[in-house]
């Protein structure tokens, strides 16, 4: 059992941190980026540094380390959505030709791929029902689809005529209606009306592969959330030490310090689970069931600790925490968004409940 | 980063599991697993079984029966012991007074006490807390005044756990009332509980049980050779002792075993589905706790406590209480007559002793967050 990272991984962290804190040097810089389309500005630089190729060339550990650094500044880049999830699915399912056609361009930042998998009224199901595929065309509605308007390539999950779910590629224009998300990002409702589409990979029911890709993405998102939680706490601690009320700094008040201590407890416990989940994902012997369990355990930590830390950060700041000009509210907002991208606490409790009766003691290293 | 234990640690884990589940008397493990009343005799037999195999005091120096284990191995030893329902070695002996004597005591005092302490031939009690000095330990007022070859001890200790069984008591006593700071002028003294003038009085707790006591000292004469280390340096030894309390502080193995028992119970009662979500939540939190304990154990260098030890104490005690709460709820209306409810009430103590959770939050706020 080893939770430490090696020197190359440390160098990666340092490089990504240097790049991303330069682009988003303050929450004001992030606000400026999200105010204009497409809502993010570091993509090319991340491509140049090789960050966008990590899921295809490195292990889940490197992917997670990068995601955590992006989370620390709540970078609005769709790294997990486009690279880990959509790119990961092309890598996992695509034919050799499709991989050759797309992966280099994705890693180079030339093509932004997005997976359209969520459907109106449904909750984080890996299979599709609202969009169907038949006779070379897609019909139906997907929503929300993160950054759909900006996407060069949509990967669309769709119900197959013979049953099961496939993944289909759509290039170019589709009917897209974009909304600004609660965390300043972009998401859209995408409508397919006899839209021509090409099958990704060899065909057949691909629900299992979609589920694996979603679980890997969940773990990367959890690291993004971990980075966000860490900054939210650090910012709050800094505020408690400097802000004066009644003639003294806030850290004079024990009640406030104890709440900060509880946030730290939540952060460290979440960190343990989330790091472990990445180690599970990186282990070649891990089964899809073990991956799903690890993803759900870390998603549950993200939900509970993310709300706790995000919302208490606002509370401990008082009114300033409510303002768009100050950073902590944006962290809370991003943490809430991540919870609802990866599946909320009740969803993951229900997933874990399916197997909780099968074992005696749950052994994370067994 | 790596998921599995090293081959060496994995083998160690299996060796521990094998020993604890086959070599410790079954009646003891059954009582623990079924939440029965543990007797003094069972505690002694359990420790002696461990000591005979060299597994009672791994944290001590090797020459006194310790093991040259890593922090991770000590963690595994403790967790496997708890998972198997083995009673851990008596903390007062194994992790409190023993290491202090082994580290700071004279050769004579080591030879006199350490073998008997490891084998629980002497049952130690702890004499730290006083009525006006709980978390603020340094405020203690029990005095020891030198009179020839003896100290004369007067005062009162309280919360002396299992003091009714104690043969000897290790005490912090004030030897210099004029010291410039209250932490100075305290000494660490070993006292035979049969000495004239020493009386033990039971304190009844909310669970109806008797596990803590008051201990009164009325001109108790203690030979000077029972002083550990130097006079007036007791605070240093006490801090060392309290640092040792951290091994197994999260009690994660015990909570895991209890949760597994709760699952079985819920299934037998036909209410498993009703409690599934709560069980999942507890299992998720216990997993986070176990992984954090592994991080702390793997990250500890030497004998310095990892700064996140307070996280383990806070969350560990909360989960001990939460799992015991689940047992009470599983009882339904029978809870009002159930032993589980008394255990639940008794478990309120775990967030109070060993530095209350509020003290732990102070430590996190002060030493980790810099507040």
XYZ file of C-alpha atoms in Angstrom:
737
model
C 0.000 0.000 0.000
C 1.581 3.230 -1.098
C -0.047 6.648 -1.375
C 3.024 8.539 -2.505
C 3.793 9.753 -6.012
C 7.120 9.479 -7.787
C 9.374 12.295 -8.934
C 8.054 12.318 -12.514
C 4.515 12.613 -11.213
C 5.597 15.421 -8.904
C 7.117 17.189 -11.896
C 3.827 16.816 -13.762
C 1.917 18.358 -10.855
C 4.352 21.251 -10.722
C 4.120 21.881 -14.461
C 0.321 21.778 -14.596
C 0.080 23.981 -11.517
C 2.478 26.499 -13.026
C 0.540 26.657 -16.263
C -2.928 26.794 -14.826
C -2.236 29.284 -12.030
C -0.676 31.519 -14.626
C -3.805 31.440 -16.793
C -6.237 31.640 -13.862
C -4.188 33.750 -11.510
C -7.291 34.907 -9.659
C -10.978 34.185 -9.508
C -11.400 37.383 -11.523
C -9.413 35.835 -14.383
C -11.670 32.804 -14.279
C -14.755 35.030 -14.312
C -13.458 36.839 -17.388
C -12.855 33.535 -19.142
C -16.297 32.130 -18.384
C -17.961 35.397 -19.428
C -16.874 34.998 -23.050
C -17.274 31.981 -25.327
C -16.337 29.206 -25.203
C -15.766 29.868 -21.503
C -12.204 28.594 -21.098
C -8.793 29.855 -22.231
C -6.080 27.358 -21.292
C -6.937 24.562 -23.732
C -4.132 25.112 -26.249
C -1.550 25.494 -23.538
C -2.727 22.267 -21.893
C -2.460 20.534 -25.270
C 1.059 21.843 -25.789
C 2.091 20.595 -22.376
C 0.735 17.138 -23.156
C -1.971 17.195 -20.487
C -4.662 16.388 -23.064
C -2.897 13.180 -24.041
C -2.582 11.836 -20.492
C -5.550 9.416 -20.641
C -4.089 7.821 -23.774
C -0.440 7.746 -22.831
C -0.233 7.665 -19.037
C -2.056 5.979 -16.145
C -5.127 7.090 -14.175
C -2.708 8.422 -11.547
C -1.362 11.108 -13.895
C -4.876 11.900 -15.116
C -6.028 12.386 -11.527
C -3.070 14.546 -10.582
C -3.809 16.857 -13.514
C -7.529 16.954 -12.673
C -6.734 17.871 -9.078
C -4.609 20.821 -10.149
C -7.372 22.020 -12.484
C -9.793 21.673 -9.574
C -7.647 23.811 -7.301
C -8.313 26.841 -9.500
C -11.697 25.488 -10.689
C -10.432 25.827 -14.235
C -13.496 25.833 -16.529
C -11.708 23.601 -19.059
C -13.781 20.504 -19.942
C -10.782 18.253 -19.277
C -12.717 15.408 -17.681
C -15.695 15.670 -20.033
C -13.783 15.916 -23.304
C -10.511 14.134 -22.650
C -11.089 11.586 -19.920
C -14.672 10.646 -20.774
C -15.183 11.226 -24.519
C -11.536 10.692 -25.451
C -11.356 7.692 -23.163
C -14.349 6.129 -24.873
C -12.863 6.618 -28.336
C -9.690 5.013 -27.036
C -11.607 2.116 -25.489
C -14.131 1.405 -28.243
C -12.900 2.959 -31.458
C -11.663 0.962 -34.412
C -7.967 1.394 -35.211
C -8.976 3.720 -37.986
C -11.186 5.842 -35.734
C -8.488 6.076 -33.120
C -5.997 7.149 -35.737
C -8.462 9.662 -37.119
C -9.347 11.292 -33.823
C -7.052 10.657 -30.874
C -4.040 12.688 -31.979
C -6.295 15.579 -32.871
C -8.068 15.330 -29.537
C -4.766 15.240 -27.632
C -3.507 18.148 -29.738
C -6.499 20.275 -28.805
C -7.669 20.482 -32.445
C -10.860 18.516 -31.909
C -13.064 18.844 -28.848
C -15.063 15.638 -28.416
C -18.021 15.489 -26.018
C -20.050 12.503 -24.881
C -23.800 13.145 -24.991
C -25.065 10.550 -22.544
C -27.409 12.188 -20.066
C -31.066 12.313 -20.993
C -33.929 14.537 -19.829
C -35.735 13.056 -16.838
C -33.243 10.245 -16.333
C -30.567 9.981 -13.659
C -27.036 8.988 -14.659
C -27.935 5.815 -16.573
C -25.218 4.356 -18.751
C -27.809 3.014 -21.195
C -29.820 5.196 -23.551
C -33.539 5.425 -24.203
C -34.359 9.014 -25.196
C -32.191 8.837 -28.304
C -32.502 5.940 -30.748
C -30.401 4.818 -33.660
C -31.823 3.126 -36.759
C -30.936 3.080 -40.446
C -27.882 5.290 -40.072
C -29.633 8.142 -38.278
C -30.205 9.352 -34.697
C -33.468 10.671 -33.292
C -34.276 12.123 -29.888
C -32.999 14.556 -27.264
C -29.915 14.600 -25.023
C -29.568 16.984 -22.084
C -27.590 18.308 -20.450
C -24.597 17.974 -22.748
C -21.605 19.904 -21.437
C -20.009 22.207 -24.032
C -22.081 20.698 -26.864
C -22.092 23.902 -28.896
C -18.339 24.141 -28.922
C -17.813 20.423 -29.562
C -16.348 19.383 -32.900
C -17.331 15.798 -32.376
C -20.289 14.452 -30.435
C -20.289 10.910 -29.144
C -23.928 10.001 -28.675
C -25.233 7.057 -26.710
C -28.342 5.647 -28.372
C -30.729 2.747 -28.001
C -30.237 0.106 -30.698
C -33.103 -1.451 -32.661
C -32.025 -4.912 -31.472
C -31.770 -3.726 -27.839
C -28.777 -2.443 -25.920
C -26.935 0.834 -26.278
C -24.357 1.873 -28.851
C -22.145 4.927 -29.239
C -22.362 7.016 -32.414
C -20.279 9.810 -33.818
C -21.764 13.037 -35.129
C -19.546 15.679 -36.681
C -20.597 19.230 -37.347
C -23.847 21.071 -36.894
C -26.777 19.806 -34.865
C -29.705 21.545 -33.169
C -28.159 22.855 -30.001
C -29.639 25.135 -27.360
C -27.016 26.301 -24.861
C -27.513 27.419 -21.274
C -24.981 28.828 -18.810
C -24.547 26.287 -16.021
C -24.633 27.097 -12.315
C -20.831 27.041 -12.197
C -20.331 29.348 -15.179
C -19.870 26.597 -17.744
C -21.886 25.711 -20.824
C -24.363 22.913 -21.287
C -26.902 22.313 -23.977
C -29.986 20.469 -25.014
C -29.159 18.666 -28.247
C -31.933 17.502 -30.535
C -31.352 14.856 -33.183
C -33.783 14.639 -36.098
C -32.767 11.991 -38.602
C -29.200 13.078 -37.933
C -26.681 10.940 -39.826
C -24.256 9.208 -37.477
C -21.412 6.720 -37.644
C -21.054 3.869 -35.201
C -18.072 4.049 -32.828
C -16.230 0.750 -32.810
C -17.499 -2.649 -33.753
C -21.110 -2.300 -32.714
C -23.335 -4.333 -30.435
C -24.363 -3.397 -26.918
C -21.678 -1.159 -25.448
C -23.303 -0.348 -22.112
C -20.544 -2.068 -20.165
C -17.810 -0.056 -21.874
C -19.775 3.175 -21.340
C -20.111 2.313 -17.661
C -16.357 1.776 -17.342
C -15.656 5.095 -19.054
C -18.147 6.855 -16.777
C -16.569 5.324 -13.688
C -13.101 6.382 -14.751
C -14.427 9.867 -15.371
C -16.109 9.866 -11.956
C -12.778 9.200 -10.299
C -11.098 11.991 -12.268
C -13.966 14.348 -11.362
C -13.506 13.346 -7.729
C -9.927 14.584 -7.941
C -11.116 17.826 -9.471
C -13.495 18.142 -6.537
C -10.681 17.316 -4.111
C -8.599 20.165 -5.528
C -11.585 22.503 -5.238
C -12.276 21.430 -1.643
C -8.660 22.022 -0.701
C -8.631 25.557 -2.082
C -12.005 26.345 -0.519
C -10.642 25.334 2.884
C -7.317 27.138 2.435
C -9.129 30.299 1.376
C -11.446 30.067 4.364
C -8.596 29.523 6.798
C -6.783 32.544 5.340
C -9.906 34.632 5.777
C -10.383 33.556 9.400
C -6.826 34.654 10.140
C -7.111 38.103 8.597
C -10.690 39.313 8.768
C -11.381 41.446 11.839
C -14.712 41.730 13.616
C -15.282 43.212 17.072
C -11.694 44.421 16.922
C -10.145 40.940 16.671
C -9.455 38.451 13.895
C -12.087 35.763 13.366
C -9.742 32.986 14.484
C -10.155 34.370 17.987
C -13.546 32.648 17.973
C -13.318 28.982 18.844
C -16.660 28.116 17.266
C -15.351 29.183 13.867
C -12.022 27.365 14.278
C -13.821 24.156 15.164
C -15.910 24.366 12.032
C -12.741 24.815 10.000
C -11.254 21.784 11.787
C -14.291 19.717 10.825
C -13.842 20.795 7.221
C -10.250 19.568 7.411
C -11.422 16.215 8.789
C -13.867 15.883 5.882
C -11.173 16.862 3.370
C -8.603 14.335 4.593
C -11.114 11.490 4.719
C -12.304 12.320 1.211
C -8.702 12.516 0.031
C -7.993 8.999 1.301
C -10.939 7.474 -0.542
C -10.367 9.424 -3.734
C -6.646 8.582 -3.892
C -7.509 4.954 -3.266
C -10.067 4.977 -6.083
C -7.385 6.177 -8.485
C -5.037 3.432 -7.337
C -7.863 0.922 -7.937
C -8.404 2.335 -11.428
C -4.678 2.157 -12.173
C -4.382 -1.488 -11.137
C -4.478 -3.766 -14.176
C -6.155 -6.553 -12.220
C -9.150 -4.425 -11.251
C -12.500 -5.794 -12.470
C -15.284 -3.529 -13.804
C -17.235 -4.275 -10.599
C -14.319 -3.199 -8.397
C -13.911 -0.062 -10.477
C -17.616 0.751 -10.073
C -17.407 0.226 -6.313
C -14.350 2.463 -5.996
C -15.999 5.128 -8.174
C -19.145 5.060 -6.044
C -17.231 5.250 -2.770
C -15.312 8.280 -3.980
C -18.420 9.903 -5.500
C -20.178 9.522 -2.164
C -17.274 11.242 -0.424
C -17.389 14.006 -3.037
C -21.083 14.555 -2.430
C -20.943 14.635 1.335
C -17.587 16.356 1.833
C -18.072 18.637 -1.176
C -21.311 20.043 0.194
C -19.916 20.303 3.694
C -16.733 22.113 2.705
C -18.220 24.157 -0.128
C -21.179 25.440 1.836
C -19.364 26.010 5.121
C -16.762 28.016 3.207
C -19.510 30.445 2.291
C -20.927 30.469 5.815
C -17.567 31.168 7.466
C -16.935 34.054 5.100
C -20.244 35.678 5.864
C -21.766 38.026 3.267
C -18.601 38.355 1.169
C -18.860 34.614 0.453
C -22.136 35.248 -1.335
C -20.653 37.660 -3.853
C -19.629 36.813 -7.402
C -16.536 38.958 -6.952
C -15.165 36.673 -4.258
C -13.919 33.162 -5.010
C -15.415 30.777 -2.447
C -18.942 30.873 -3.802
C -17.635 29.714 -7.169
C -15.933 26.778 -5.483
C -19.161 25.760 -3.789
C -20.965 26.118 -7.080
C -18.467 23.927 -8.925
C -18.612 21.298 -6.187
C -22.399 21.161 -6.476
C -22.078 20.847 -10.257
C -19.591 17.984 -9.998
C -21.900 16.086 -7.639
C -24.617 16.228 -10.231
C -22.361 15.252 -13.082
C -21.041 12.125 -11.395
C -24.201 11.033 -9.620
C -25.342 12.350 -6.279
C -25.047 10.758 -2.851
C -28.349 8.900 -3.030
C -27.556 7.486 -6.459
C -24.226 6.105 -5.268
C -25.625 4.847 -1.979
C -28.154 2.895 -4.016
C -25.409 1.515 -6.266
C -23.373 0.395 -3.292
C -26.469 -0.995 -1.598
C -26.764 -3.551 -4.383
C -23.670 -5.363 -3.106
C -23.370 -4.313 0.553
C -24.979 -7.548 1.703
C -22.561 -9.740 -0.245
C -19.506 -9.194 1.917
C -18.776 -9.309 5.598
C -16.170 -6.560 6.117
C -15.357 -4.315 3.159
C -11.625 -4.558 2.604
C -10.188 -1.824 0.366
C -6.923 -3.690 -0.181
C -8.264 -7.227 -0.263
C 1.036 4.654 -5.806
C 0.180 1.032 -5.299
C -2.949 -0.770 -4.199
C -1.755 -3.967 -2.609
C 0.285 -4.408 0.491
C 3.836 -5.471 -0.250
C 4.320 -9.245 -0.338
C 6.034 -8.957 3.031
C 3.202 -6.979 4.613
C 0.609 -9.270 3.056
C 2.343 -12.288 4.550
C 2.526 -10.472 7.867
C -1.201 -9.757 7.707
C -2.007 -13.394 7.028
C 0.246 -14.519 9.831
C -1.514 -12.153 12.248
C -4.965 -13.224 11.045
C -4.061 -16.870 11.415
C -2.747 -16.365 14.922
C -5.590 -14.212 16.214
C -8.320 -16.447 14.840
C -6.831 -19.727 16.014
C -4.557 -19.148 19.022
C -6.589 -16.838 21.234
C -9.178 -18.632 23.415
C -12.502 -18.884 21.584
C -14.605 -17.875 24.611
C -12.864 -14.496 24.667
C -13.468 -13.838 20.977
C -17.087 -14.953 21.228
C -17.712 -12.579 24.131
C -16.170 -9.684 22.209
C -18.021 -10.416 18.974
C -21.359 -10.848 20.754
C -20.886 -7.706 22.851
C -20.853 -9.647 26.136
C -19.416 -8.528 29.471
C -15.647 -8.913 29.443
C -14.195 -10.224 32.696
C -10.871 -9.351 34.279
C -9.824 -12.965 33.803
C -10.532 -12.804 30.065
C -8.465 -9.644 29.677
C -5.561 -11.299 31.510
C -5.795 -14.575 29.570
C -5.999 -12.729 26.244
C -2.910 -10.653 26.964
C -0.997 -13.669 28.248
C -1.816 -15.595 25.082
C -0.483 -12.678 23.061
C 2.582 -12.264 25.273
C 3.464 -15.953 25.033
C 3.650 -15.479 21.264
C 5.604 -12.235 21.591
C 2.662 -10.173 20.333
C 1.577 -8.225 23.412
C 3.933 -5.241 23.400
C 5.273 -4.710 19.871
C 5.789 -0.996 20.464
C 8.347 -1.516 23.219
C 12.124 -1.617 22.731
C 13.138 -5.006 21.334
C 15.181 -5.973 24.406
C 12.009 -5.750 26.499
C 9.822 -7.793 24.180
C 9.084 -5.225 21.500
C 9.164 -5.793 17.763
C 11.080 -3.834 15.234
C 7.939 -3.314 13.189
C 7.023 -0.483 10.884
C 4.081 1.749 11.772
C 2.137 -0.024 9.027
C 2.814 -3.419 10.587
C 1.690 -2.123 13.960
C -1.468 -0.871 12.316
C -2.075 -4.268 10.690
C -1.407 -6.047 13.998
C -3.974 -3.870 15.743
C -6.646 -4.058 13.028
C -6.419 -7.816 12.615
C -6.614 -8.254 16.365
C -9.803 -6.210 16.497
C -11.332 -7.826 13.432
C -10.813 -11.228 15.067
C -12.500 -10.111 18.288
C -9.330 -10.410 20.331
C -9.099 -8.142 23.391
C -6.178 -5.795 22.744
C -3.437 -5.730 25.419
C -4.400 -3.567 28.373
C -3.561 -0.048 27.230
C -2.378 1.104 30.679
C 0.304 -1.582 30.609
C 1.144 -1.964 26.955
C 0.947 1.526 25.506
C 1.131 3.799 28.543
C 3.327 2.910 31.504
C 5.412 0.238 29.758
C 6.949 2.503 27.108
C 7.562 5.232 29.710
C 9.439 2.862 32.015
C 11.328 1.328 29.086
C 12.380 4.743 27.804
C 12.942 6.812 30.931
C 13.241 4.344 33.830
C 16.437 3.138 35.511
C 17.736 -0.344 34.698
C 16.560 -1.483 38.110
C 13.013 -0.224 37.626
C 12.890 -1.748 34.128
C 13.871 -5.184 35.374
C 11.496 -4.934 38.255
C 8.428 -3.946 36.279
C 8.634 -4.546 32.534
C 8.312 -8.360 32.278
C 5.388 -8.375 34.721
C 3.790 -5.451 32.907
C 4.000 -7.174 29.522
C 2.459 -10.356 30.901
C -0.220 -8.526 32.890
C 1.038 -10.067 36.123
C 0.768 -6.479 37.322
C -2.446 -4.692 36.390
C -1.711 -0.990 36.028
C -4.126 1.840 36.557
C -3.720 5.343 35.252
C -3.609 8.202 37.746
C -3.608 11.317 35.583
C -6.992 13.054 35.681
C -8.181 14.944 38.715
C -11.543 16.528 39.495
C -10.298 19.960 38.395
C -7.772 18.780 35.825
C -9.312 16.822 32.978
C -8.372 18.112 29.545
C -6.299 20.736 31.363
C -4.107 18.017 32.781
C -1.254 20.260 33.969
C -3.560 21.861 36.558
C -3.299 18.736 38.709
C -3.000 19.252 42.460
C -2.100 15.886 43.993
C 1.138 16.490 45.888
C 4.145 14.336 46.685
C 6.384 15.724 49.419
C 9.801 14.188 50.019
C 10.261 12.755 53.531
C 13.541 10.836 53.844
C 13.404 7.779 51.584
C 9.741 8.319 50.773
C 7.367 10.647 49.040
C 4.199 11.390 50.978
C 1.315 11.612 48.526
C -1.932 13.481 49.188
C -4.768 14.258 46.825
C -7.308 12.671 44.552
C -7.390 11.125 41.080
C -10.521 10.400 39.098
C -11.799 8.564 36.001
C -9.408 5.750 36.900
C -10.584 3.140 34.432
C -10.828 -0.409 35.813
C -9.062 0.845 38.946
C -10.951 -1.790 40.934
C -8.676 -4.386 39.327
C -5.480 -2.391 39.667
C -2.392 -3.723 41.429
C -0.319 -0.599 40.831
C -1.112 2.924 39.688
C 1.145 5.302 37.757
C 0.507 8.864 38.808
C 1.406 12.391 37.922
C 2.059 14.220 41.150
C 3.175 17.753 41.963
C 6.637 17.695 43.523
C 7.443 21.405 43.143
C 4.476 23.665 43.848
C 6.633 26.761 43.295
C 7.716 25.904 39.738
C 7.417 28.908 37.371
C 5.086 27.044 34.993
C 2.423 24.545 36.002
C 3.890 21.968 33.572
C 7.137 22.082 35.518
C 7.271 20.579 38.988
C 5.311 17.439 38.072
C 6.760 13.953 38.620
C 5.860 10.456 37.422
C 5.416 8.079 40.349
C 4.582 4.358 40.581
C 2.392 3.465 43.558
C 1.386 0.077 44.941
C -2.378 0.281 45.330
C -2.254 -1.825 48.506
C -0.328 0.923 50.313
C -1.978 2.237 53.463
C -3.908 5.468 52.909
C -4.886 4.671 49.309
C -8.578 4.033 48.711
C -10.530 3.318 45.541
C -14.163 4.342 45.276
C -16.397 3.315 42.349
C -18.171 5.827 40.109
C -21.391 4.535 38.630
C -21.915 5.558 35.004
C -25.043 6.234 32.919
C -24.975 2.703 31.536
C -25.325 1.335 35.074
C -21.857 -0.165 34.932
C -18.768 0.315 37.033
C -15.618 0.851 35.037
C -14.227 4.092 36.430
C -13.206 5.069 39.934
C -11.979 7.781 42.178
C -8.671 7.136 43.916
C -7.851 8.960 47.148
C -4.381 9.425 48.617
C -4.178 10.194 52.324
C -0.541 10.410 53.427
C 0.384 7.505 51.144
C 4.093 6.740 51.612
C 5.859 5.812 48.351
C 9.534 4.736 48.283
C 11.678 7.192 46.299
C 12.949 4.386 44.083
C 9.443 4.274 42.563
C 10.079 7.579 40.836
C 10.423 7.157 37.058
C 13.171 9.244 35.503
C 13.959 12.561 37.113
C 11.995 14.504 39.663
C 9.933 17.352 38.136
C 10.274 15.938 34.594
C 6.984 14.075 34.689
C 5.287 16.309 32.144
C 7.795 15.230 29.497
C 7.029 11.572 30.209
C 3.290 12.223 30.192
C 3.478 13.863 26.778
C 5.487 10.900 25.495
C 2.864 8.540 26.912
C -0.049 10.437 25.383
C 1.720 10.360 22.021
C 1.794 6.571 22.235
C -1.954 6.416 22.643
C -2.360 7.034 18.946
C -1.831 3.444 17.763
C -5.234 2.072 16.978
C -6.930 5.261 18.128
C -9.482 5.044 15.300
C -10.674 1.584 16.427
C -11.454 0.931 12.793
C -11.082 -2.849 13.006
C -13.588 -3.014 15.849
C -16.076 -0.813 14.005
C -15.699 -2.886 10.846
C -16.351 -6.088 12.765
C -19.345 -4.516 14.508
C -20.805 -3.286 11.248
C -20.478 -6.768 9.754
C -22.313 -8.158 12.790
C -25.007 -5.489 12.394
C -25.507 -6.536 8.768
C -26.038 -10.142 9.825
C -28.414 -9.082 12.504
C -30.445 -6.904 10.120
C -30.683 -9.815 7.681
C -31.805 -12.230 10.399
C -34.478 -9.775 11.482
C -35.659 -9.306 7.897
C -35.018 -5.542 7.952
C -31.834 -5.417 5.884
C -33.402 -3.477 2.998
C -34.722 -0.878 5.387
C -31.255 -0.226 6.802
C -29.197 -0.686 3.634
C -28.656 2.978 2.860
C -27.486 3.700 6.398
C -25.212 0.673 6.359
C -23.734 1.790 3.031
C -23.058 5.214 4.463
C -21.303 3.774 7.498
C -19.306 1.376 5.363
C -18.275 4.240 3.091
C -17.120 6.310 6.061
C -15.326 3.370 7.655
C -13.551 2.755 4.375
C -12.389 6.378 4.323
C -11.246 6.000 7.930
C -9.378 2.755 7.244
C -7.647 4.280 4.220
C -6.735 7.354 6.250
C -5.315 5.165 9.014
C -3.247 3.377 6.378
C -2.058 6.719 5.017
C -1.088 7.846 8.504
C 0.632 4.552 9.310
C 2.481 4.470 6.012
C 3.403 8.147 6.295
C 4.639 8.195 9.891
C 8.346 8.630 10.167
C 9.903 7.381 13.366
C 7.888 8.020 16.491
C 6.493 11.395 15.523
C 2.720 11.372 15.397
C 1.311 12.204 11.974
C -0.538 15.523 12.101
C -3.675 13.779 10.855
C -3.850 11.608 14.006
C -6.518 13.956 15.316
C -8.620 13.187 12.249
C -8.504 9.527 13.231
C -9.529 10.284 16.791
C -12.471 12.483 15.826
C -13.837 10.328 13.022
C -12.975 7.056 14.742
C -14.949 7.987 17.846
C -17.860 9.290 15.788
C -18.053 6.028 13.850
C -17.751 3.889 16.970
C -20.767 5.783 18.263
C -22.655 5.649 14.970
C -22.263 1.884 14.601
C -23.394 1.381 18.170
C -26.376 3.644 17.445
C -27.284 1.302 14.570
C -27.289 -1.662 16.967
C -29.686 0.147 19.280
C -32.041 0.991 16.431
C -31.967 -2.601 15.165
C -33.290 -3.664 18.566
C -36.523 -1.786 17.972
C -38.698 -1.530 21.088
C -36.458 -4.099 22.786
C -33.842 -1.322 22.938
C -35.195 -0.178 26.303
C -34.123 -3.444 27.897
C -31.150 -4.171 25.654
C -27.490 -4.396 26.534
C -26.824 -2.645 23.210
C -28.385 0.512 24.601
C -26.083 0.394 27.611
C -23.128 -0.045 25.249
C -24.386 2.901 23.205
C -24.525 5.056 26.330
C -21.129 3.793 27.436
C -19.720 4.736 24.025
C -20.392 8.412 24.690
C -17.019 8.257 26.435
C -14.985 7.679 23.290
C -15.350 11.283 22.122
C -14.400 12.500 25.610
C -11.369 10.478 26.700
C -7.878 10.518 25.225
C -8.250 14.238 24.480
C -11.867 15.136 23.773
C -12.965 15.749 20.201
C -13.088 19.461 20.990
C -9.439 19.284 22.071
C -8.650 17.429 18.817
C -10.356 20.207 16.848
C -8.213 22.715 18.723
C -5.138 20.714 17.732
C -6.163 20.627 14.068
C -7.046 24.324 14.062
C -3.834 25.301 15.839
C -1.134 22.980 14.576
C -2.392 22.029 11.125
C -4.449 24.991 9.942
C -2.459 27.591 11.861
C -5.587 29.260 13.214
